[in-house]
């Protein structure tokens, strides 16, 4: 049996985004969080088939646009990545929104503005256009907050390490320079890929954050190696996700977590702008829209601005006769 998926492929700040424009499964659920659970239970083979080799690669990510579940929103987004079906993905949102608008898959109720449902909650989007293209997307993300500070772990091959844990749509272990980690370039991609699974495993053994409004969002999934910028209001990161990926973009949910992290220590104020560069030096502009309260926790509402570009249309088959129909990882 052959399943056909009509995709728009592209990237946001260098990280891949595969919008599945045709072939999405019908999902059950009264919210995108419930639809995510249904997708994971019944259709995860679509994610692995489209994201893993031989149809994808270690960094592959993307998603689907669904009809909204509520009358006050424009659409729902579901994210698929090598790392799973994330509650929220910033670079994914920028890419999915760009490609969906450019191909008429989302018709905004108000030009330049969208309200979208994602598994992590409701997000706002504003965008600009020019020459028939979407030129820039700003996400008003779900509230971000710091879940734990000063978590002491021992990382094989590195030694003692102290990390903080912050939420920006996913839970991040934030590693700042310490011990043998002096800068991203000195540490290098290979060592980041070697150390990050160990950091994540050690943090998971030490703490298990659970989102106060949705228990299906739990546990540290990503590691953000933070590097202070050369000037105030700027920084760089390497975000590790899945089993082998360093985000090529500055990571929207990671940037949101970092904004909350810096704000919690008084290093950024509400209204402040923060230019966040990725490992490959592509850039998102982050900002703190306002302070808020998330079920009794001090939190912020992050703004993330970036842009995406499509690289082509891709009709992909997942054929059950293919021994690798569900994809593979080595
Ligand atoms: O941009 O939020 C993001 C993201 C999550 C994983 C990779 N990128």
CSV table of C-alpha atoms and ligand atoms in Angstrom, one decimal:
chain,number,residue,atom,x,y,z
A,1,UNK,CA,0.0,0.0,0.0
A,2,UNK,CA,1.4,3.4,-1.0
A,3,UNK,CA,0.7,6.6,0.9
A,4,UNK,CA,1.3,9.9,-0.9
A,5,UNK,CA,2.3,13.1,0.8
A,6,UNK,CA,2.4,16.4,-1.1
A,7,UNK,CA,5.0,18.6,0.6
A,8,UNK,CA,6.4,22.0,0.5
A,9,UNK,CA,10.1,21.8,1.5
A,10,UNK,CA,12.1,24.7,2.7
A,11,UNK,CA,14.0,26.0,5.7
A,12,UNK,CA,13.8,28.6,8.5
A,13,UNK,CA,17.2,30.2,9.2
A,14,UNK,CA,18.8,27.0,7.8
A,15,UNK,CA,16.8,24.4,9.6
A,16,UNK,CA,14.5,22.2,7.5
A,17,UNK,CA,10.8,22.6,7.4
A,18,UNK,CA,8.6,20.1,5.5
A,19,UNK,CA,5.0,21.3,5.3
A,20,UNK,CA,2.8,18.3,4.5
A,21,UNK,CA,0.2,20.1,2.4
A,22,UNK,CA,-1.6,16.9,1.3
A,23,UNK,CA,-1.9,13.5,2.9
A,24,UNK,CA,-2.4,14.5,6.6
A,25,UNK,CA,-4.4,12.0,8.6
A,26,UNK,CA,-7.8,12.9,10.1
A,27,UNK,CA,-7.2,13.3,13.8
A,28,UNK,CA,-9.5,12.9,16.8
A,29,UNK,CA,-9.4,15.5,19.6
A,30,UNK,CA,-11.0,18.7,20.9
A,31,UNK,CA,-7.7,20.5,21.0
A,32,UNK,CA,-4.3,20.3,19.2
A,33,UNK,CA,-2.9,18.8,22.4
A,34,UNK,CA,-5.5,15.9,22.2
A,35,UNK,CA,-4.9,15.6,18.4
A,36,UNK,CA,-1.1,15.3,19.1
A,37,UNK,CA,-1.8,12.4,21.4
A,38,UNK,CA,-4.0,10.8,18.8
A,39,UNK,CA,-1.3,11.3,16.1
A,40,UNK,CA,1.3,9.7,18.3
A,41,UNK,CA,-0.9,6.7,19.1
A,42,UNK,CA,-2.0,6.0,15.5
A,43,UNK,CA,0.1,7.8,13.0
A,44,UNK,CA,3.6,8.1,14.3
A,45,UNK,CA,4.8,6.1,11.3
A,46,UNK,CA,4.1,9.2,9.2
A,47,UNK,CA,6.5,11.2,11.3
A,48,UNK,CA,9.3,8.6,11.2
A,49,UNK,CA,8.7,7.8,7.6
A,50,UNK,CA,8.9,11.5,6.5
A,51,UNK,CA,11.6,12.6,9.0
A,52,UNK,CA,14.1,9.7,9.3
A,53,UNK,CA,16.3,8.4,6.5
A,54,UNK,CA,15.9,7.6,3.6
A,55,UNK,CA,13.2,10.4,3.1
A,56,UNK,CA,14.7,12.7,5.8
A,57,UNK,CA,17.8,13.2,7.9
A,58,UNK,CA,18.8,13.9,11.5
A,59,UNK,CA,17.6,17.5,11.5
A,60,UNK,CA,14.3,16.9,9.5
A,61,UNK,CA,11.2,18.6,10.9
A,62,UNK,CA,8.0,20.0,9.6
A,63,UNK,CA,4.3,19.6,10.2
A,64,UNK,CA,0.7,19.8,9.2
A,65,UNK,CA,-2.0,22.6,9.1
A,66,UNK,CA,-5.3,21.5,10.5
A,67,UNK,CA,-8.7,23.2,10.7
A,68,UNK,CA,-9.1,25.1,14.0
A,69,UNK,CA,-10.9,23.5,16.9
A,70,UNK,CA,-12.2,26.9,18.0
A,71,UNK,CA,-14.1,29.7,16.2
A,72,UNK,CA,-11.6,32.3,17.5
A,73,UNK,CA,-8.6,30.8,15.8
A,74,UNK,CA,-7.4,30.5,12.1
A,75,UNK,CA,-5.8,27.1,12.1
A,76,UNK,CA,-4.1,24.4,14.1
A,77,UNK,CA,-0.5,23.3,13.7
A,78,UNK,CA,0.9,19.9,14.4
A,79,UNK,CA,4.7,19.5,14.4
A,80,UNK,CA,6.7,16.4,13.4
A,81,UNK,CA,10.4,16.2,13.9
A,82,UNK,CA,13.1,13.5,14.3
A,83,UNK,CA,12.8,14.2,18.0
A,84,UNK,CA,9.0,13.5,18.2
A,85,UNK,CA,5.9,15.4,17.9
A,86,UNK,CA,6.8,18.6,19.8
A,87,UNK,CA,4.3,20.6,21.8
A,88,UNK,CA,5.6,23.7,20.0
A,89,UNK,CA,8.3,24.5,17.5
A,90,UNK,CA,9.4,28.1,16.6
A,91,UNK,CA,11.4,27.5,13.5
A,92,UNK,CA,8.6,25.1,12.4
A,93,UNK,CA,5.9,27.7,12.9
A,94,UNK,CA,7.8,30.3,10.9
A,95,UNK,CA,8.2,27.9,8.0
A,96,UNK,CA,4.8,26.3,8.2
A,97,UNK,CA,3.0,29.7,8.3
A,98,UNK,CA,5.2,31.1,5.5
A,99,UNK,CA,4.6,28.1,3.1
A,100,UNK,CA,0.9,27.7,4.1
A,101,UNK,CA,0.2,31.4,3.4
A,102,UNK,CA,2.2,31.4,0.1
A,103,UNK,CA,0.2,28.4,-1.1
A,104,UNK,CA,-3.2,29.5,0.1
A,105,UNK,CA,-3.6,26.8,2.7
A,106,UNK,CA,-4.4,29.3,5.5
A,107,UNK,CA,-6.7,32.2,4.7
A,108,UNK,CA,-6.3,34.8,7.5
A,109,UNK,CA,-9.4,36.3,8.9
A,110,UNK,CA,-7.4,39.5,9.2
A,111,UNK,CA,-4.6,40.2,6.8
A,112,UNK,CA,-1.1,40.2,8.4
A,113,UNK,CA,-2.4,38.5,11.6
A,114,UNK,CA,-3.2,34.9,12.7
A,115,UNK,CA,-4.2,33.2,15.8
A,116,UNK,CA,-3.1,29.6,15.8
A,117,UNK,CA,-3.6,26.6,18.0
A,118,UNK,CA,-0.6,24.4,18.7
A,119,UNK,CA,-0.3,21.5,21.2
A,120,UNK,CA,1.3,23.8,23.8
A,121,UNK,CA,-1.6,26.4,23.6
A,122,UNK,CA,-2.6,29.4,21.5
A,123,UNK,CA,0.0,31.6,19.8
A,124,UNK,CA,-0.4,34.8,17.9
A,125,UNK,CA,1.4,35.5,14.6
A,126,UNK,CA,2.0,38.6,12.6
A,127,UNK,CA,3.6,38.6,9.2
A,128,UNK,CA,4.8,40.8,6.4
A,129,UNK,CA,4.6,40.2,2.7
A,130,UNK,CA,6.3,41.5,-0.4
A,131,UNK,CA,6.7,40.3,-4.0
A,132,UNK,CA,4.2,37.5,-3.5
A,133,UNK,CA,6.2,36.1,-0.6
A,134,UNK,CA,5.9,36.1,3.2
A,135,UNK,CA,9.0,38.1,4.2
A,136,UNK,CA,8.9,37.9,7.9
A,137,UNK,CA,7.0,36.1,10.7
A,138,UNK,CA,6.7,37.1,14.3
A,139,UNK,CA,5.4,34.6,16.8
A,140,UNK,CA,3.8,35.7,20.1
A,141,UNK,CA,4.6,32.4,21.9
A,142,UNK,CA,3.1,30.6,24.8
A,143,UNK,CA,4.3,31.8,28.2
A,144,UNK,CA,7.9,30.9,29.0
A,145,UNK,CA,9.3,30.4,32.5
A,146,UNK,CA,12.2,29.0,34.5
A,147,UNK,CA,11.4,25.5,35.9
A,148,UNK,CA,14.6,24.8,37.9
A,149,UNK,CA,17.9,26.5,38.7
A,150,UNK,CA,21.2,25.2,39.8
A,151,UNK,CA,20.7,21.6,38.8
A,152,UNK,CA,23.9,19.8,39.6
A,153,UNK,CA,24.8,16.9,37.4
A,154,UNK,CA,27.9,14.8,36.5
A,155,UNK,CA,28.4,14.4,32.8
A,156,UNK,CA,30.7,11.5,31.7
A,157,UNK,CA,33.5,12.9,29.6
A,158,UNK,CA,32.9,16.5,30.9
A,159,UNK,CA,32.7,16.3,34.7
A,160,UNK,CA,30.5,18.3,37.1
A,161,UNK,CA,28.1,20.7,35.4
A,162,UNK,CA,25.4,23.0,36.7
A,163,UNK,CA,22.4,23.8,34.5
A,164,UNK,CA,19.1,25.6,34.7
A,165,UNK,CA,15.9,24.3,33.1
A,166,UNK,CA,13.5,26.7,31.3
A,167,UNK,CA,10.4,26.2,29.3
A,168,UNK,CA,9.6,28.0,26.0
A,169,UNK,CA,7.2,25.5,24.4
A,170,UNK,CA,9.6,22.6,25.2
A,171,UNK,CA,11.7,22.1,28.3
A,172,UNK,CA,15.4,23.1,27.8
A,173,UNK,CA,18.5,22.3,29.9
A,174,UNK,CA,20.5,25.5,29.5
A,175,UNK,CA,24.2,25.1,29.7
A,176,UNK,CA,26.3,28.2,30.1
A,177,UNK,CA,30.1,28.3,29.8
A,178,UNK,CA,31.8,26.4,32.6
A,179,UNK,CA,34.6,24.0,33.1
A,180,UNK,CA,35.8,22.7,29.7
A,181,UNK,CA,33.0,24.6,27.9
A,182,UNK,CA,34.4,28.0,27.1
A,183,UNK,CA,32.9,28.8,23.7
A,184,UNK,CA,30.8,27.0,21.1
A,185,UNK,CA,33.5,27.1,18.5
A,186,UNK,CA,36.1,25.7,20.8
A,187,UNK,CA,33.7,22.9,22.0
A,188,UNK,CA,32.8,22.2,18.3
A,189,UNK,CA,29.9,20.4,16.7
A,190,UNK,CA,31.1,16.8,17.3
A,191,UNK,CA,31.7,17.3,21.1
A,192,UNK,CA,28.2,19.0,21.4
A,193,UNK,CA,26.7,16.0,19.7
A,194,UNK,CA,28.6,13.6,21.9
A,195,UNK,CA,28.0,15.4,25.2
A,196,UNK,CA,24.3,16.5,24.8
A,197,UNK,CA,22.6,13.1,25.1
A,198,UNK,CA,24.6,12.6,28.3
A,199,UNK,CA,23.6,16.1,29.6
A,200,UNK,CA,20.0,15.4,28.8
A,201,UNK,CA,20.1,11.9,30.5
A,202,UNK,CA,21.7,13.4,33.6
A,203,UNK,CA,19.2,16.3,33.8
A,204,UNK,CA,16.3,13.9,33.3
A,205,UNK,CA,17.6,11.7,36.2
A,206,UNK,CA,17.8,14.9,38.4
A,207,UNK,CA,14.5,16.7,37.6
A,208,UNK,CA,11.3,16.1,35.8
A,209,UNK,CA,9.5,19.4,35.0
A,210,UNK,CA,5.8,19.1,34.1
A,211,UNK,CA,3.8,22.0,32.5
A,212,UNK,CA,1.4,23.4,35.1
A,213,UNK,CA,-1.5,23.5,32.6
A,214,UNK,CA,-0.9,20.3,30.5
A,215,UNK,CA,0.7,17.2,32.0
A,216,UNK,CA,1.3,15.8,28.5
A,217,UNK,CA,4.1,18.4,28.3
A,218,UNK,CA,6.8,17.0,30.6
A,219,UNK,CA,10.5,16.3,30.8
A,220,UNK,CA,13.6,17.9,29.4
A,221,UNK,CA,13.8,17.2,25.6
A,222,UNK,CA,16.4,19.7,24.4
A,223,UNK,CA,19.8,21.0,25.5
A,224,UNK,CA,20.7,24.6,24.8
A,225,UNK,CA,24.4,25.5,24.9
A,226,UNK,CA,24.3,29.2,25.5
A,227,UNK,CA,27.1,31.6,24.7
A,228,UNK,CA,27.0,35.2,25.8
A,229,UNK,CA,27.1,37.7,22.9
A,230,UNK,CA,29.8,40.2,22.0
A,231,UNK,CA,27.5,43.0,22.9
A,232,UNK,CA,24.5,43.4,25.3
A,233,UNK,CA,21.2,42.1,24.0
A,234,UNK,CA,22.8,39.5,21.8
A,235,UNK,CA,23.8,35.8,22.2
A,236,UNK,CA,24.4,32.6,20.4
A,237,UNK,CA,23.4,29.0,21.0
A,238,UNK,CA,23.7,25.5,19.8
A,239,UNK,CA,20.4,23.6,20.5
A,240,UNK,CA,20.6,19.8,20.5
A,241,UNK,CA,17.4,17.8,19.7
A,242,UNK,CA,16.5,14.3,18.8
A,243,UNK,CA,19.5,12.0,18.9
A,244,UNK,CA,22.0,13.7,16.5
A,245,UNK,CA,20.8,17.1,15.6
A,246,UNK,CA,22.1,20.6,16.2
A,247,UNK,CA,19.4,23.1,15.2
A,248,UNK,CA,20.6,25.2,12.3
A,249,UNK,CA,18.2,27.9,13.3
A,250,UNK,CA,18.5,29.8,16.6
A,251,UNK,CA,15.5,27.7,17.8
A,252,UNK,CA,12.3,29.6,18.5
A,253,UNK,CA,11.3,27.7,21.6
A,254,UNK,CA,14.9,27.6,22.8
A,255,UNK,CA,15.1,31.4,22.3
A,256,UNK,CA,11.9,31.7,24.3
A,257,UNK,CA,13.3,29.7,27.1
A,258,UNK,CA,16.5,31.7,27.0
A,259,UNK,CA,14.6,35.0,27.2
A,260,UNK,CA,12.7,33.7,30.3
A,261,UNK,CA,16.1,32.6,31.7
A,262,UNK,CA,17.8,35.9,31.2
A,263,UNK,CA,14.7,37.8,32.5
A,264,UNK,CA,14.5,35.7,35.6
A,265,UNK,CA,17.9,36.9,36.7
A,266,UNK,CA,17.3,40.6,35.7
A,267,UNK,CA,19.6,40.4,32.6
A,268,UNK,CA,16.7,41.3,30.3
A,269,UNK,CA,13.7,43.5,31.0
A,270,UNK,CA,10.1,43.4,29.6
A,271,UNK,CA,10.2,45.1,26.2
A,272,UNK,CA,13.8,44.3,25.7
A,273,UNK,CA,15.1,42.9,22.3
A,274,UNK,CA,17.5,40.0,22.1
A,275,UNK,CA,19.3,39.0,18.9
A,276,UNK,CA,19.9,35.3,19.1
A,277,UNK,CA,22.3,33.6,16.7
A,278,UNK,CA,22.4,29.9,15.8
A,279,UNK,CA,25.4,27.6,15.6
A,280,UNK,CA,25.7,28.5,11.9
A,281,UNK,CA,25.2,32.2,12.7
A,282,UNK,CA,21.7,32.6,11.3
A,283,UNK,CA,19.5,34.9,13.5
A,284,UNK,CA,16.1,35.3,15.2
A,285,UNK,CA,15.1,38.5,16.9
A,286,UNK,CA,13.6,37.7,20.3
A,287,UNK,CA,11.8,40.1,22.6
A,288,UNK,CA,9.9,40.1,25.8
A,289,UNK,CA,6.4,41.2,25.0
A,290,UNK,CA,5.2,41.3,28.7
A,291,UNK,CA,5.5,39.7,32.0
A,292,UNK,CA,2.7,37.3,33.0
A,293,UNK,CA,1.7,34.6,35.5
A,294,UNK,CA,1.5,30.9,34.6
A,295,UNK,CA,-0.5,29.1,37.2
A,296,UNK,CA,1.4,31.0,39.9
A,297,UNK,CA,4.8,31.0,38.3
A,298,UNK,CA,6.4,34.2,37.1
A,299,UNK,CA,6.6,34.0,33.3
A,300,UNK,CA,7.0,36.1,30.2
A,301,UNK,CA,5.4,36.2,26.8
A,302,UNK,CA,8.2,35.9,24.2
A,303,UNK,CA,8.2,37.3,20.7
A,304,UNK,CA,10.3,35.6,18.1
A,305,UNK,CA,10.9,37.0,14.6
A,306,UNK,CA,12.4,35.2,11.7
A,307,UNK,CA,11.9,34.2,8.1
A,308,UNK,CA,11.7,31.1,5.9
A,309,UNK,CA,12.1,30.2,2.3
A,310,UNK,CA,10.8,27.3,0.3
A,311,UNK,CA,13.2,25.2,-1.7
A,312,UNK,CA,10.7,23.2,-3.7
A,313,UNK,CA,7.7,20.9,-3.9
A,314,UNK,CA,8.2,17.3,-3.0
A,315,UNK,CA,5.8,14.4,-3.5
A,316,UNK,CA,6.8,11.7,-1.2
A,317,UNK,CA,5.6,8.1,-1.1
A,318,UNK,CA,5.6,5.8,1.9
A,319,UNK,CA,5.2,2.4,0.4
A,320,UNK,CA,4.6,-0.5,2.8
A,321,UNK,CA,6.4,-2.8,0.4
A,322,UNK,CA,9.6,-0.7,1.2
A,323,UNK,CA,11.5,-2.4,4.0
A,324,UNK,CA,12.3,1.2,5.2
A,325,UNK,CA,8.7,2.5,5.0
A,326,UNK,CA,8.9,3.8,8.6
A,327,UNK,CA,12.4,5.3,8.2
A,328,UNK,CA,15.5,4.3,10.1
A,329,UNK,CA,18.2,5.8,12.2
A,330,UNK,CA,21.8,4.5,12.4
B,1,LIG,O1,12.6,26.3,16.7
B,1,LIG,O2,11.5,25.7,18.5
B,1,LIG,C1,12.3,25.5,17.5
B,1,LIG,C2,12.9,24.1,17.5
B,1,LIG,C3,12.6,23.0,18.2
B,1,LIG,C4,13.4,22.0,17.8
B,1,LIG,C5,14.1,22.5,16.7
B,1,LIG,N1,13.8,23.8,16.5
